[in-house]
Short mmCIF file of C-alpha atoms in Angstrom, two decimals:
data_model
loop_
_atom_site.label_atom_id
_atom_site.label_comp_id
_atom_site.label_asym_id
_atom_site.label_seq_id
_atom_site.Cartn_x
_atom_site.Cartn_y
_atom_site.Cartn_z
CA MET Z 17 121.82 136.23 73.33
CA PRO Z 18 123.27 134.62 69.97
CA ASN Z 19 124.64 131.60 72.14
CA VAL Z 20 121.90 130.89 73.79
CA GLN Z 21 120.11 128.77 70.99
CA PRO Z 22 122.96 126.61 70.19
CA LYS Z 23 123.57 125.90 74.01
CA SER Z 24 119.67 124.97 74.34
CA LEU Z 25 120.60 122.57 71.37
CA MET Z 26 123.26 120.98 72.74
CA ARG Z 27 121.49 120.69 76.13
CA ARG Z 28 118.78 118.92 74.42
CA ALA Z 29 120.51 116.80 72.37
CA LEU Z 30 122.60 115.52 75.51
CA GLU Z 31 119.89 114.64 77.68
CA ALA Z 32 118.06 112.80 74.73
CA ALA Z 33 121.03 111.14 74.21
CA ILE Z 34 121.67 110.70 77.98
CA ARG Z 35 117.82 108.78 78.29
CA LYS Z 36 118.90 106.36 75.53
CA ALA Z 37 122.09 105.45 77.06
CA PHE Z 38 120.55 104.57 80.69
CA THR Z 39 117.57 103.14 78.92
CA ARG Z 40 120.02 100.18 77.25
CA ALA Z 41 121.73 100.18 80.39
CA TYR Z 42 118.80 99.39 82.20
CA GLN Z 43 117.96 97.10 79.76
CA THR Z 44 120.94 95.12 79.22
CA ILE Z 45 123.41 95.31 82.12
CA GLN Z 46 123.28 93.96 85.19
CA VAL Z 47 125.86 92.80 87.96
CA ASP Z 48 125.10 88.97 89.13
CA PRO Z 49 124.48 89.18 92.76
CA GLU Z 50 125.64 85.61 93.32
CA LYS Z 51 128.82 85.99 91.26
CA TYR Z 52 129.20 89.33 92.81
CA MET Z 53 129.13 88.06 96.28
CA ALA Z 54 131.92 85.01 94.71
CA HIS Z 55 134.19 88.02 94.06
CA LEU Z 56 133.88 89.97 96.97
CA ARG Z 57 134.68 86.70 99.17
CA ALA Z 58 137.62 86.10 96.95
CA ALA Z 59 139.04 89.56 96.20
CA TYR Z 60 138.34 91.37 99.72
CA GLY Z 61 138.19 88.26 101.75
CA LEU Z 62 134.83 89.52 102.80
CA PRO Z 63 133.52 87.45 105.87
CA ALA Z 64 129.78 86.97 104.55
CA ILE Z 65 128.38 84.16 102.39
CA SER Z 66 125.08 85.81 101.82
CA TYR Z 67 124.01 89.43 101.60
CA ASP Z 68 122.03 89.17 104.90
CA GLY Z 69 125.37 88.84 106.69
CA VAL Z 70 126.79 91.88 105.31
CA PHE Z 71 125.28 93.70 107.76
CA GLY Z 72 127.58 91.57 110.10
CA VAL Z 73 130.93 93.20 109.01
CA GLU Z 74 132.65 95.93 110.04
CA LEU Z 75 131.66 99.09 108.04
CA HIS Z 76 135.08 100.56 107.74
CA THR Z 77 135.63 97.20 105.50
CA LEU Z 78 132.52 98.09 103.39
CA ASP Z 79 133.32 101.34 103.34
CA HIS Z 80 136.85 100.69 101.67
CA ILE Z 81 135.79 98.19 99.42
CA ALA Z 82 132.68 100.38 97.99
CA LEU Z 83 135.55 103.42 97.68
CA GLU Z 84 138.08 100.52 95.98
CA THR Z 85 134.82 100.24 93.51
CA ILE Z 86 134.40 103.72 92.80
CA ARG Z 87 138.13 104.20 92.04
CA SER Z 88 138.26 101.47 89.81
CA SER Z 89 134.80 102.95 87.82
CA MET Z 90 136.60 106.25 87.63
CA LYS Z 91 139.64 104.92 85.99
CA MET Z 92 137.60 103.04 83.23
CA ALA Z 93 135.82 105.71 82.79
CA ALA Z 94 138.52 107.99 82.08
CA ALA Z 95 140.44 105.54 79.95
CA GLU Z 96 137.21 105.32 77.93
CA GLY Z 97 136.54 109.15 77.81
CA ALA Z 98 140.28 109.85 76.64
CA GLY Z 99 139.57 107.14 73.58
CA LEU Z 100 136.49 108.44 72.41
CA GLY Z 101 137.16 111.66 73.11
CA MET Z 102 139.79 111.78 70.41
CA GLY Z 103 136.72 112.12 67.89
CA GLY Z 104 135.67 115.22 69.43
CA PHE Z 105 132.06 115.77 69.80
CA LEU Z 106 130.93 113.23 67.27
CA THR Z 107 131.75 110.46 69.54
CA VAL Z 108 129.74 112.02 72.55
CA ILE Z 109 126.62 109.39 71.97
CA PRO Z 110 128.91 106.40 71.59
CA ASP Z 111 130.61 107.84 74.80
CA LEU Z 112 127.41 108.62 76.88
CA GLY Z 113 126.26 104.87 76.32
CA ILE Z 114 129.27 103.34 77.63
CA LEU Z 115 129.56 106.06 80.36
CA ALA Z 116 126.05 105.09 81.29
CA ALA Z 117 127.08 101.14 81.36
CA ILE Z 118 129.82 101.78 83.60
CA THR Z 119 127.95 103.93 85.98
CA MET Z 120 124.93 101.75 86.30
CA ARG Z 121 127.43 98.78 87.19
CA MET Z 122 129.23 100.80 89.50
CA ILE Z 123 125.96 101.68 91.14
CA GLN Z 124 124.77 98.02 91.23
CA LYS Z 125 127.98 97.11 92.70
CA LEU Z 126 127.78 99.49 95.67
CA SER Z 127 124.20 98.36 96.38
CA LEU Z 128 125.53 94.68 96.64
CA ILE Z 129 128.81 95.84 99.04
CA TYR Z 130 125.90 97.60 101.25
CA GLY Z 131 123.74 94.10 101.64
CA PHE Z 132 121.07 95.03 99.03
CA PRO Z 133 120.20 92.73 96.13
CA TYR Z 134 117.92 93.48 93.29
CA THR Z 135 115.91 90.33 93.04
CA THR Z 136 112.51 91.56 93.13
CA GLU Z 137 110.82 94.49 91.65
CA ASP Z 138 110.78 96.67 95.00
CA GLU Z 139 114.55 96.27 95.36
CA GLN Z 140 114.84 97.27 91.54
CA ALA Z 141 113.01 100.40 92.09
CA GLU Z 142 115.12 101.26 94.98
CA LEU Z 143 118.18 100.83 93.19
CA TRP Z 144 116.64 103.09 90.95
CA VAL Z 145 115.77 105.57 93.40
CA ALA Z 146 119.89 105.44 94.34
CA ALA Z 147 120.46 106.17 90.69
CA ALA Z 148 118.38 109.01 91.12
CA SER Z 149 120.03 110.39 94.14
CA ALA Z 150 123.45 109.84 92.32
CA ALA Z 151 122.47 111.98 90.30
CA GLY Z 152 121.35 114.70 92.47
CA VAL Z 153 117.78 113.96 91.72
CA ASP Z 154 115.47 113.46 94.87
CA ILE Z 155 112.55 111.10 93.73
CA GLY Z 156 109.56 111.46 96.50
CA ARG Z 157 108.74 108.42 98.04
CA ASP Z 158 105.26 108.57 96.99
CA LEU Z 159 106.10 108.27 93.75
CA VAL Z 160 107.98 105.20 94.48
CA GLU Z 161 105.25 103.31 96.19
CA LYS Z 162 102.48 104.54 93.46
CA GLN Z 163 104.06 102.95 90.55
CA VAL Z 164 104.99 100.05 89.11
CA LEU Z 165 108.51 99.45 88.20
CA SER Z 166 107.69 99.67 84.55
CA LYS Z 167 106.10 103.28 84.84
CA LEU Z 168 108.58 104.20 87.41
CA VAL Z 169 111.83 103.56 85.71
CA PRO Z 170 111.27 106.03 82.47
CA GLN Z 171 110.36 108.70 85.02
CA VAL Z 172 113.59 108.42 86.72
CA ILE Z 173 115.15 108.02 84.00
CA ARG Z 174 114.06 111.23 82.40
CA ALA Z 175 115.03 113.02 85.61
CA ILE Z 176 118.44 111.86 85.62
CA ALA Z 177 119.09 113.15 82.07
CA THR Z 178 117.52 116.32 82.78
CA GLN Z 179 119.92 116.88 85.37
CA ALA Z 180 122.92 114.98 84.48
CA SER Z 181 123.17 117.19 80.84
CA ALA Z 182 122.63 120.35 82.85
CA GLU Z 183 126.09 119.06 85.00
CA ILE Z 184 127.76 118.24 81.87
CA VAL Z 185 126.73 120.77 79.38
CA GLU Z 186 129.43 123.29 79.99
CA LYS Z 187 132.25 120.78 81.00
CA TRP Z 188 132.10 119.20 77.40
CA ALA Z 189 132.10 122.04 75.48
CA GLY Z 190 136.17 121.40 75.22
CA ARG Z 191 134.68 118.43 73.15
CA LEU Z 192 134.16 120.54 70.14
CA ILE Z 193 138.41 121.13 69.77
CA PRO Z 194 139.52 117.80 68.48
CA VAL Z 195 143.18 118.76 69.88
CA VAL Z 196 141.85 119.14 73.58
CA SER Z 197 138.74 116.49 73.32
CA GLY Z 198 140.54 113.29 74.61
CA VAL Z 199 141.99 115.55 77.40
CA VAL Z 200 138.72 116.79 78.26
CA GLY Z 201 136.69 113.57 77.86
CA ALA Z 202 138.79 111.54 80.25
CA GLY Z 203 138.15 114.32 82.67
CA VAL Z 204 134.49 114.92 82.80
CA ASN Z 205 133.92 111.20 82.81
CA TYR Z 206 136.48 110.86 85.60
CA TYR Z 207 134.66 113.44 87.30
CA PHE Z 208 131.14 112.68 86.35
CA VAL Z 209 131.42 108.87 87.72
CA GLY Z 210 133.49 110.20 90.63
CA VAL Z 211 130.53 112.52 91.96
CA TRP Z 212 127.89 109.90 91.34
CA GLY Z 213 129.71 107.24 93.28
CA GLU Z 214 130.21 109.61 95.95
CA ARG Z 215 126.34 110.17 96.25
CA ALA Z 216 125.46 106.75 95.76
CA LEU Z 217 127.78 105.29 98.54
CA GLY Z 218 126.00 108.08 100.71
CA HIS Z 219 122.69 106.68 99.97
CA PHE Z 220 123.55 102.85 100.22
CA ARG Z 221 125.61 103.62 103.29
CA GLU Z 222 122.66 105.87 104.87
CA ARG Z 223 120.22 103.02 103.74
CA HIS Z 224 122.92 100.44 105.60
CA LEU Z 225 123.01 101.87 108.66
CA ALA Z 226 119.17 102.22 108.94
CA VAL Z 227 118.92 98.44 108.52
CA ARG Z 228 121.86 98.19 110.92
CA GLN Z 229 120.01 100.14 113.61
CA GLU Z 230 116.92 98.44 112.99
CA GLN Z 231 118.68 94.75 113.71
CA GLU Z 232 120.15 96.15 116.98
CA ARG Z 233 116.64 97.38 118.34
CA ALA Z 234 114.97 94.17 117.68
CA THR Z 235 117.75 92.23 119.48
CA ALA Z 236 117.49 94.44 122.38
CA ILE Z 237 113.96 94.15 122.74
CA PRO Z 238 113.31 91.39 125.74
CA LEU Z 239 111.44 88.12 124.60
CA PRO Z 240 107.97 87.84 126.31
CA GLY Z 241 107.90 86.00 129.66
CA SER Z 242 112.21 86.93 129.74
CA SER Z 243 113.00 88.72 132.87
CA VAL Z 244 115.94 91.73 133.15
CA SER Z 245 118.20 91.22 136.20
#
């Protein structure tokens, strides 16, 4: 029983730090959809000129770009974790801030890769549903439909913080040991972004397939007055 209270305090501190980090990321971090489309076309030769056109691109091409994006984010997070991790537990708060920014940018990029920009409030709400899914949190559709964005986001961030703190509190115990804290910081950040990236990819890929199937059904319906030979 003697170590229950310190662990509880650490968990609460992590939850508060994660809430603050993701709130700041929500307010300040956004990948510009138009600029990112230009990047996708230039860097990967994406054969689309708009996000609607993404649904005509071969799925394996999108999957390849998405996996490359996750790997790049994982490497960035590991490098950041190794640097700040050298400061031990004192650098956990700034580390979480940068980690949240890297994670949110990755989720935004994955959303765009699979054809989902976030220019309207409804689209931004869907982006936060994806962020929750990446964290392993199931946000009920009723909640999304009944809440305006300004009220939905804080609730989602609280749920993300609760889940994320549970995932990393044990793994970050090594941050208390200065000698190994850099290695621990790099490893945990790499794992954290990788797992969240895989979940987010699955979320957007499933949505993408649903849209494709709907488009295929729509084009298969005969127009009124047309005849089928």
